[in-house]
Short mmCIF file of C-alpha atoms and ligand atoms in Angstrom, two decimals:
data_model
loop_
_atom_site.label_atom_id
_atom_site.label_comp_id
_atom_site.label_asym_id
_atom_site.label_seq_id
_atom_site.Cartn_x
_atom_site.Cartn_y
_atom_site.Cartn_z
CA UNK B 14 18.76 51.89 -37.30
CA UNK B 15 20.67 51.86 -34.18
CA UNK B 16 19.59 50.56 -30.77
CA UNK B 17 21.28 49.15 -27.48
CA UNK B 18 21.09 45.13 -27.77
CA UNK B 19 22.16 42.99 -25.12
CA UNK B 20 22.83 39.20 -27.01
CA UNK B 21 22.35 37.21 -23.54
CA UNK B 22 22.08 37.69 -19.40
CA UNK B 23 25.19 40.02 -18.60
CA UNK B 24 26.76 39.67 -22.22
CA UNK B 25 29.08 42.79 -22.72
CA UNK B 26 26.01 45.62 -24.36
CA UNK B 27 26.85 46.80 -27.29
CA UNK B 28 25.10 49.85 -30.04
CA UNK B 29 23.86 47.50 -33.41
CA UNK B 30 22.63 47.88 -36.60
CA UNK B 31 18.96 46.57 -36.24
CA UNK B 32 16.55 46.16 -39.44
CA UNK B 33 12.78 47.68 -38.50
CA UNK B 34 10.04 45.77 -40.75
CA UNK B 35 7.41 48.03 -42.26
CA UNK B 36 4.79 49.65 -40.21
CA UNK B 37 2.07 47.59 -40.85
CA UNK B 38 -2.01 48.42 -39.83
CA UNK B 39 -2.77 50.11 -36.14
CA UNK B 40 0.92 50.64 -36.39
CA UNK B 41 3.38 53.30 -35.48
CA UNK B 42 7.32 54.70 -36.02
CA UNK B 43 8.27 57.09 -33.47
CA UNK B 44 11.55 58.62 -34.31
CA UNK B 45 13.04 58.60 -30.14
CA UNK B 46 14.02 61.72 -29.05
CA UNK B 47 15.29 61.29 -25.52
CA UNK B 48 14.90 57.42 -23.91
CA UNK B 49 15.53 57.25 -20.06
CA UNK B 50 18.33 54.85 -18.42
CA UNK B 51 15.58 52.33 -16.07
CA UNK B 52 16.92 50.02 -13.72
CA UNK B 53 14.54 47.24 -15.61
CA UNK B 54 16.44 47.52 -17.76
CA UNK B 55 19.72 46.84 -16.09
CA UNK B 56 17.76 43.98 -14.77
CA UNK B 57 16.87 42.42 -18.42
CA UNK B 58 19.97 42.82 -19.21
CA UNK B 59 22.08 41.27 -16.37
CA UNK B 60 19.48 38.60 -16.22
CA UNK B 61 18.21 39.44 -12.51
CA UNK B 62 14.67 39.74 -14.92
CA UNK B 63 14.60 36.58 -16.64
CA UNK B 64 14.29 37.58 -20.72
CA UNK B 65 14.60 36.32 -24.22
CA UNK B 66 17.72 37.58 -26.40
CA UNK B 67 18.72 39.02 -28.21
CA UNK B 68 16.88 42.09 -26.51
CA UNK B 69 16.69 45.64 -27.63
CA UNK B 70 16.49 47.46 -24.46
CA UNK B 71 14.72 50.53 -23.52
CA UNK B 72 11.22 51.45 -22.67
CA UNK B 73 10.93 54.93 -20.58
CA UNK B 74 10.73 57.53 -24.18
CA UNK B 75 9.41 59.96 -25.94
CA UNK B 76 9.81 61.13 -30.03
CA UNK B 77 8.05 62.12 -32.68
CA UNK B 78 5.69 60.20 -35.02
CA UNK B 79 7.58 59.31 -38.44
CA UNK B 80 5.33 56.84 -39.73
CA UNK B 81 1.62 55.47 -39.05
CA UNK B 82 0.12 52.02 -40.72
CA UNK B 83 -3.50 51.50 -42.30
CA UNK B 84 -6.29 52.17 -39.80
CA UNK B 85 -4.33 54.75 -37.15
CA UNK B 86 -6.55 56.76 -35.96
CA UNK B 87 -5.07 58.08 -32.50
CA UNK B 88 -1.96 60.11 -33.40
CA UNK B 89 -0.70 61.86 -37.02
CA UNK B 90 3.26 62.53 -38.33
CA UNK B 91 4.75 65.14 -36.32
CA UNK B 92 2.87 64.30 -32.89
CA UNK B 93 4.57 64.05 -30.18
CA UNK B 94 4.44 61.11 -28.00
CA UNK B 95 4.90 59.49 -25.14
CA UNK B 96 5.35 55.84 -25.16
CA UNK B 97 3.28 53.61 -22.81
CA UNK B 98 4.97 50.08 -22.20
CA UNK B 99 1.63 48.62 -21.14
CA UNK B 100 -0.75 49.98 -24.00
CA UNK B 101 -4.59 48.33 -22.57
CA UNK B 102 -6.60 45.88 -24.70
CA UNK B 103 -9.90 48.00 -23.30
CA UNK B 104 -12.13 45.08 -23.22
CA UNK B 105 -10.42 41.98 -21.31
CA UNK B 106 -11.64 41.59 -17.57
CA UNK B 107 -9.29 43.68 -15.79
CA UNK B 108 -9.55 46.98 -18.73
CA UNK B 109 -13.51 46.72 -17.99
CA UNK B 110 -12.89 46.73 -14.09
CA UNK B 111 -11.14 49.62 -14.35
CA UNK B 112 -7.44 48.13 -13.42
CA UNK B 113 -5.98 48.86 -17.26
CA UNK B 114 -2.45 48.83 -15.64
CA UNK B 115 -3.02 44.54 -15.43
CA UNK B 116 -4.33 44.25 -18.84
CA UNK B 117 -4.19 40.69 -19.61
CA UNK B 118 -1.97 41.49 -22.79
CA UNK B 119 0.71 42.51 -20.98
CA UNK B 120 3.40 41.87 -18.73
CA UNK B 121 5.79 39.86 -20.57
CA UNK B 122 9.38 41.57 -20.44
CA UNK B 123 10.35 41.25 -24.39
CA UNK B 124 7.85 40.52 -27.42
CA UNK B 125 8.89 40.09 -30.77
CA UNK B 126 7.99 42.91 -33.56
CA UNK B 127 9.39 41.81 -36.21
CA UNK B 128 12.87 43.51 -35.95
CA UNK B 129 15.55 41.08 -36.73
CA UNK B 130 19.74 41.26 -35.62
CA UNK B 131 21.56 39.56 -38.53
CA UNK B 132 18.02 38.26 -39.74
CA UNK B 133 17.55 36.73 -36.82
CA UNK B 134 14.61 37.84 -34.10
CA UNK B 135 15.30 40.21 -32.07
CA UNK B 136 12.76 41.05 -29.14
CA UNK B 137 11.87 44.16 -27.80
CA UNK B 138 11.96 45.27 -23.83
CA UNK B 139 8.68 45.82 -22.54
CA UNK B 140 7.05 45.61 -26.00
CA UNK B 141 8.76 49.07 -26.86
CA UNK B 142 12.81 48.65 -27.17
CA UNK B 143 13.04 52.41 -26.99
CA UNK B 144 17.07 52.68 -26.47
CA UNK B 145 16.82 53.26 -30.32
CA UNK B 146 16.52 55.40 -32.79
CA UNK B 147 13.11 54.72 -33.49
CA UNK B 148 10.32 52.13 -32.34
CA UNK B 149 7.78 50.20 -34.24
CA UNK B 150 4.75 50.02 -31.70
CA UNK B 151 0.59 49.26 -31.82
CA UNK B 152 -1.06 53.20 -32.06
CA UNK B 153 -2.18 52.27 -28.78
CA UNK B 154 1.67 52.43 -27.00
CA UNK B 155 1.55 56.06 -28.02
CA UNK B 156 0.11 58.64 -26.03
CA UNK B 157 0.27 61.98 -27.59
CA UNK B 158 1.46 65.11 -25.21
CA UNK B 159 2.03 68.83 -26.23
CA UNK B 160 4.87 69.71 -28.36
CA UNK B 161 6.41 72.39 -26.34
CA UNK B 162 7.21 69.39 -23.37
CA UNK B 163 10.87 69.09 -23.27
CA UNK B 164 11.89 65.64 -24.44
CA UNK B 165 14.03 64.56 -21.38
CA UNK B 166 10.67 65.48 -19.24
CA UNK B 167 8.69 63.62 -21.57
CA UNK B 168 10.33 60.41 -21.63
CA UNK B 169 10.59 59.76 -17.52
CA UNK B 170 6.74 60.37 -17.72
CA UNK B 171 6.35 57.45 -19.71
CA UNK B 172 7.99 55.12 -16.43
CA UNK B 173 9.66 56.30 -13.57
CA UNK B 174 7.67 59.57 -12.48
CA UNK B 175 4.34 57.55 -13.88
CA UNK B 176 5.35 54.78 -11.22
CA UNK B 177 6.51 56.97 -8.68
CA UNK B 178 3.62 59.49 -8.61
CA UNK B 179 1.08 56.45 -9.32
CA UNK B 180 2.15 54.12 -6.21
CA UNK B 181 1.87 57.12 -3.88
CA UNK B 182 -1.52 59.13 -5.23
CA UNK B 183 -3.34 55.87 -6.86
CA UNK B 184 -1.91 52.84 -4.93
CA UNK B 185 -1.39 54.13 -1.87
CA UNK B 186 -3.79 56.96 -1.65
CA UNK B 187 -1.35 59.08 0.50
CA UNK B 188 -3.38 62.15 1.96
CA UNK B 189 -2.91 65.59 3.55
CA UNK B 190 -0.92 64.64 7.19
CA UNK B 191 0.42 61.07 6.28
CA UNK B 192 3.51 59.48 6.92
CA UNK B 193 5.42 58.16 3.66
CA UNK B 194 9.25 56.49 4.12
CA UNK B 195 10.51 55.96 0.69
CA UNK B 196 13.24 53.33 0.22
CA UNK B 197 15.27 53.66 -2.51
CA UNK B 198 15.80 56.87 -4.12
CA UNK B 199 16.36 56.57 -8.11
CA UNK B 200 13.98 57.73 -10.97
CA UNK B 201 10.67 56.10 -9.68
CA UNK B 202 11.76 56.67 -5.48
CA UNK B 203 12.63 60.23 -6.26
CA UNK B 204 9.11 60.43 -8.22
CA UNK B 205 7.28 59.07 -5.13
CA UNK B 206 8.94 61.33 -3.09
CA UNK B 207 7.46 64.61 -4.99
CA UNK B 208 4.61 63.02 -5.34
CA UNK B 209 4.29 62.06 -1.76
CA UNK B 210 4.97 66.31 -0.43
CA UNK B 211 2.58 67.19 -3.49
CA UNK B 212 0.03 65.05 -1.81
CA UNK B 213 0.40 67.09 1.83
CA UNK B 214 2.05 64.37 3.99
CA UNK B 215 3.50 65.94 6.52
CA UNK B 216 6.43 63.64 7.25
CA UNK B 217 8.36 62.09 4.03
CA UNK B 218 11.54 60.60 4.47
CA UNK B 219 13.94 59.14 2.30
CA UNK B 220 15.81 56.40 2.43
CA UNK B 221 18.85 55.15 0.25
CA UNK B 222 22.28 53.31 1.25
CA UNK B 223 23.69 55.83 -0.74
CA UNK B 224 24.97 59.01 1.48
CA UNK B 225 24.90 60.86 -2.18
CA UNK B 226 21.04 60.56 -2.81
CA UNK B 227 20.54 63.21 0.68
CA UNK B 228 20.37 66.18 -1.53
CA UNK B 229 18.31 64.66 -4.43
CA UNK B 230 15.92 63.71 -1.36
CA UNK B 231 15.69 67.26 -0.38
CA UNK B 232 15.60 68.62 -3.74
CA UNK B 233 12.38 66.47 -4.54
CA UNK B 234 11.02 67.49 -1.28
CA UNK B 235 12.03 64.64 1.61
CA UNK B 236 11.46 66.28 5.01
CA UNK B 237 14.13 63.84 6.39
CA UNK B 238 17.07 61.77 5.13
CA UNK B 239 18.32 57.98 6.88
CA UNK B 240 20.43 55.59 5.38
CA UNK B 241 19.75 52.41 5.18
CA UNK B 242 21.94 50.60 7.83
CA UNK B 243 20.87 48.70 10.69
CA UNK B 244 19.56 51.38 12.51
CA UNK B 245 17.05 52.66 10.03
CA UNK B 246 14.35 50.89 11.65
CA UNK B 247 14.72 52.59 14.88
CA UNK B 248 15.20 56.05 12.89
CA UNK B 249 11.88 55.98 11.07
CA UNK B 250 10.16 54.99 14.27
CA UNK B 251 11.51 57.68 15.85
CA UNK B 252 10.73 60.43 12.95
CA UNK B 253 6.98 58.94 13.35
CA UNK B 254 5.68 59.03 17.17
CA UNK B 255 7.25 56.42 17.46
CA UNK B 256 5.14 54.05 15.82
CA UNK B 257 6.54 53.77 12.16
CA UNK B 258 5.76 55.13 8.91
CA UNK B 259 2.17 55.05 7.97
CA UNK B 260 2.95 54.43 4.16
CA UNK B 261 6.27 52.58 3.21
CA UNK B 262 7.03 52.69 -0.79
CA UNK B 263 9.64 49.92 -1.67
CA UNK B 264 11.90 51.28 -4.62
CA UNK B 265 14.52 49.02 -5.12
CA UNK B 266 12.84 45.79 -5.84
CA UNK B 267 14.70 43.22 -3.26
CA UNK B 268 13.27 40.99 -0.50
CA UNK B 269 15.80 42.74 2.07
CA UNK B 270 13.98 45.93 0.86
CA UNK B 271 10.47 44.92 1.22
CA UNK B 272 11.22 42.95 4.75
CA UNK B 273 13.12 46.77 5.59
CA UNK B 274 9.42 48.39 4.03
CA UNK B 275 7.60 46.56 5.96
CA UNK B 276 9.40 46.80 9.42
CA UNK B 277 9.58 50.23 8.76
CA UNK B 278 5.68 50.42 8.46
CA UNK B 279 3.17 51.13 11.78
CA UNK B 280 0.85 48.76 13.06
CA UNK B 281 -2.06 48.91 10.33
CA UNK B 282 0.09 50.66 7.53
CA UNK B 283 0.38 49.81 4.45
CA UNK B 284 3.99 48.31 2.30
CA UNK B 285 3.55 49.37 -1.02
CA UNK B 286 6.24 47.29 -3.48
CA UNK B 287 7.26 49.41 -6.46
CA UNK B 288 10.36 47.42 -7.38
CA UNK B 289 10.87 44.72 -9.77
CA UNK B 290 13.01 41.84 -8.02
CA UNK B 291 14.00 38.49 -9.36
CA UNK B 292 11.64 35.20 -8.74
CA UNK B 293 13.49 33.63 -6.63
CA UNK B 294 14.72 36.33 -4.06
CA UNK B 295 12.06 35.40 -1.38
CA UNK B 296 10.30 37.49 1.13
CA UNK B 297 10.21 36.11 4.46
CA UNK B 298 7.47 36.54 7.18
CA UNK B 299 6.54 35.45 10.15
CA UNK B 300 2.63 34.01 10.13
CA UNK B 301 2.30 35.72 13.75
CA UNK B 302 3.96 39.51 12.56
CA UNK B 303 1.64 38.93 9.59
CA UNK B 304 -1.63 39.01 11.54
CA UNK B 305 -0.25 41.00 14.35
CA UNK B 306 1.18 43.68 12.57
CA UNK B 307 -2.43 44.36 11.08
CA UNK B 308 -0.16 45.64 7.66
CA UNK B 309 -1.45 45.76 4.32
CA UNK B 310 1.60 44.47 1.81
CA UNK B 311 0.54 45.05 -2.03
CA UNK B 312 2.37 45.97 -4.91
CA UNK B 313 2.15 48.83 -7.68
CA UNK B 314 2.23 47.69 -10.93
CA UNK B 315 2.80 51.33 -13.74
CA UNK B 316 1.90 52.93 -10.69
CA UNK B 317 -1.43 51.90 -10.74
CA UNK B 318 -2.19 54.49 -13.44
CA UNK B 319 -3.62 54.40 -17.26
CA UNK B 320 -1.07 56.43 -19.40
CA UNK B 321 -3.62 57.62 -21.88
CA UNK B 322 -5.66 59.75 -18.70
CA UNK B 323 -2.28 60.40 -16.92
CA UNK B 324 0.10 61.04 -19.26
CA UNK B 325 -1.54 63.99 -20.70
CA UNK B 326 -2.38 65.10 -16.13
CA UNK B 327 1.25 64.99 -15.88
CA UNK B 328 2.52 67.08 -19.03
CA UNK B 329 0.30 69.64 -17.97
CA UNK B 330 2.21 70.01 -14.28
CA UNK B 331 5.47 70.44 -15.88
CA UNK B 332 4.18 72.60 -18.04
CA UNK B 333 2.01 74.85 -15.39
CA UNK B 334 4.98 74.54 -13.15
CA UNK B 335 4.00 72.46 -10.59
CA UNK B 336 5.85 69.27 -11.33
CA UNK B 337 9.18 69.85 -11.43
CA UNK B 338 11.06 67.01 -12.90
CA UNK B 339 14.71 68.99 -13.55
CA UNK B 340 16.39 67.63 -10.73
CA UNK B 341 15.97 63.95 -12.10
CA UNK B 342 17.97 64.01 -14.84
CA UNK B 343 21.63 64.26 -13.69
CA UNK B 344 23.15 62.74 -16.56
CA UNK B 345 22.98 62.50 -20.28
CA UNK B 346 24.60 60.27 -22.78
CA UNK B 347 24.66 58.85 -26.06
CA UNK B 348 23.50 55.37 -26.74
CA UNK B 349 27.03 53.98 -26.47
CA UNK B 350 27.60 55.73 -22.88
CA UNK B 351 24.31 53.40 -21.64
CA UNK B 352 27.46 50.58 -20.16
CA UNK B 353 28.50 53.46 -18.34
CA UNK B 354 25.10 54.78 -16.94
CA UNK B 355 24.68 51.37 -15.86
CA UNK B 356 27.20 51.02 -13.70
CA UNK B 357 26.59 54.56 -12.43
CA UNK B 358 23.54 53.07 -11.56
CA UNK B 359 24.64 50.02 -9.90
CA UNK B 360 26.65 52.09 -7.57
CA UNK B 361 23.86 54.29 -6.95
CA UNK B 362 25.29 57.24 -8.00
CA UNK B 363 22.94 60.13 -9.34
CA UNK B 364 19.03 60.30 -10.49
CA UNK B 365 18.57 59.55 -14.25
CA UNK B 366 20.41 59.57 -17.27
CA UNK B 367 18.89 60.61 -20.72
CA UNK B 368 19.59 59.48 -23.63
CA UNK B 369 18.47 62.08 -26.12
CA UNK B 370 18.79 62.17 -30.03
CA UNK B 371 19.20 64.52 -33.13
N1 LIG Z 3 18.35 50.01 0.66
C1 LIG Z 3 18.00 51.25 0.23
N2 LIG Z 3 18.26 51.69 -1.01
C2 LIG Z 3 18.89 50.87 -1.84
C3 LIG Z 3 19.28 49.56 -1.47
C4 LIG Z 3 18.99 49.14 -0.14
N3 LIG Z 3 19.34 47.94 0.29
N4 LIG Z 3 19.89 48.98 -2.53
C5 LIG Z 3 19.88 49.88 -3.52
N5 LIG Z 3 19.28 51.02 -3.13
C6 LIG Z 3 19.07 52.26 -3.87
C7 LIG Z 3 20.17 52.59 -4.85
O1 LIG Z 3 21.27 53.23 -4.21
C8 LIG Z 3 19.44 53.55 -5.81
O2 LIG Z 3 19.50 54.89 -5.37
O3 LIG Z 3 17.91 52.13 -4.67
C9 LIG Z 3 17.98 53.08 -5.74
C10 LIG Z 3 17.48 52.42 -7.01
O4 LIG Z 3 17.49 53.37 -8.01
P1 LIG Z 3 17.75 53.03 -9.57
O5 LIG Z 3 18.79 51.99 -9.67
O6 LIG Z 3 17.95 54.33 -10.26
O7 LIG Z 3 16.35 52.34 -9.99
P2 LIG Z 3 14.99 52.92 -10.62
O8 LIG Z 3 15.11 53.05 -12.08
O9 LIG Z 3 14.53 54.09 -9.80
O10 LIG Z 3 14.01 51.68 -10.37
C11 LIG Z 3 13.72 51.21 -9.06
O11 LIG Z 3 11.66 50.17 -9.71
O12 LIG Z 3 10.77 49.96 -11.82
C12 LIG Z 3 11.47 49.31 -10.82
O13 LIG Z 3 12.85 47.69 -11.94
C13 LIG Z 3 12.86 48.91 -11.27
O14 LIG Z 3 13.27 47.59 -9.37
C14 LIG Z 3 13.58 48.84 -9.97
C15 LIG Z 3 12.94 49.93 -9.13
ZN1 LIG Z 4 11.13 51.52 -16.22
#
């Protein structure tokens, strides 16, 4: 089959011919049907994430089951799927306290599955490698949704509106009358943005050092609009009595970001990090702003949310109307245009692009 590989950090990307190995037991093949552009995996693939190559990139999709191994219990051929890049073990600590988003078998940015690149391993983003014509994944990495769900729709459920609408209702508990700033306005900022009018706030502004991103702001329901320049501080405040936002959602996954979060962030508020950044771009604090500032910094890991109760929430809002995803996908492309929706993305142009197949 065909997938996106990138052979080392900020190698040229190129479409190859990958070899799949059988589906073996617990086992799924998902014939991809429309796979998201993510900035993770721009990251993975400049090497701002640090990751093993060759990589097959991709992880925010949706398709149709081809295939299923010995013992699969949880989807059939000819389900429709979502795929969930952090599938939960269900009995380690953190699945039996209820935080299935930490599951102690995940987190690592490529895993092998057997696929091979001129028989040698190749590893796959986020356990999926969904920028692909198909994926090989554990039953569990496939969450089944109803087959009249547009593809596109389906496959930003599976990471940026997950993460978006997860930091804002489960991390950060926004509710009815809140302030929400949300910095950085791609897929997942965008997401938190709907997610954070849907949830009543009365004040939701977005921020981007893009100019372009004003009208996707308003079209996912921003009340307000600032760039990020050096006054933005001084803007929020005044948009918010004067005090600062009483939620701050961090979307681009920086330290200059988080540091802008949190300054942008009342006394007692809350910084909630949604972006990825690189381990050695460090956040700086000052030990006095720390305790005076009374702030609560934490991050939001899948958006705090389990895919298999979620997913299925969220498919029923676009369906019923009252998530409406259309304005995030500007773009679409085939898997050899992905260079190019890159860079779109690096110069913050537009929402998402999708990738979608035959
Ligand atoms: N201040 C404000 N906005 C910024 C800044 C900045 N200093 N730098 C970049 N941005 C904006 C970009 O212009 C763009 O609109 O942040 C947005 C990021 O959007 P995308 O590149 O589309 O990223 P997305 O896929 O939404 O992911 C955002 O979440 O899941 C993580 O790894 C992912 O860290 C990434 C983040
Ligand atoms: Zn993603």
């Amino acid at each position: 089959m065909r997938g996106l590989v990138a052979r080392a950090a900020d190698a040229p990307l190129r479409v190859e011919s990958i070899e799949v190995p059988a589906t073996g037991p617990g086992q799924v093949r998902v014939r991809i049907r429309a796979s998201g552009v993510c900035h993770s995996d721009l990251s993975m693939a400049d090497g701002t994430l640090a990751a093993p190559y060759p990589l097959l990139l991709g992880h925010e999709a949706a398709g149709v089951v081809e295939e299923v191994g010995d013992g699969v219990h949880r989807v059939a051929p000819g389900d429709h799927v979502v795929l969930n890049w952090a599938p939960a073990c269900r009995s380690c600590w953190f699945c039996r306290h209820d935080e299935p988003w930490l599951c102690r078998r995940n987190g690592a940015p490529a895993v092998a599955r057997g696929h091979t690149l001129d028989g040698r391993p190749l590893h796959v983003t986020l356990g999926l490698g969904a920028l692909a014509e198909q994926v090989l994944v554990p039953q569990e990495a496939a969450v089944a949704v109803p087959a009249d769900l547009p593809f596109p729709a389906a496959a930003l459920l599976g990471c940026a509106v997950l993460t978006g609408v997860g930091a804002v209702r489960r991390t950060a508990g926004v509710a009815p009358g809140d302030s929400v700033a949300v910095i950085g306005l791609g897929g997942v900022g965008l997401s938190a943005v709907a997610a954070a009018r849907a949830a009543g706030a009365g004040v939701v502004i977005g921020v981007d050092v893009s100019p372009a991103k004003a009208e996707l702001a308003a079209a996912a329901g921003a009340t307000d609009f600032l760039l990020a320049d050096d006054s933005l501080v001084r803007a929020v405040r005044g948009l918010t009595g004067g005090r600062g936002a009483d939620h701050a959602v961090e979307c681009v996954g920086r330290a200059a970001t988080i540091r802008t979060a949190w300054q942008s962030t009342r006394r007692g508020g809350q910084v909630v990090v949604v972006g990825m950044g690189g381990k050695d771009d460090i956040v700086g604090l000052s030990a006095l702003d720390v305790f005076h500032s009374a702030r609560t910094l934490c991050s939001s890991v899948y958006g705090s949310s389990d895919p298999d109760r979620d997913v299925p929430e969220l498919a029923r809002a676009v369906l019923d109307g009252t998530l409406d995803l259309s304005y995030l996908v500007t773009d679409r492309a085939t898997l050899d245009e992905v260079p190019e929706a890159f860079a779109r993305m690096a110069r913050g142009e537009g929402a998402r692009t999708v990738v979608q197949f035959d």
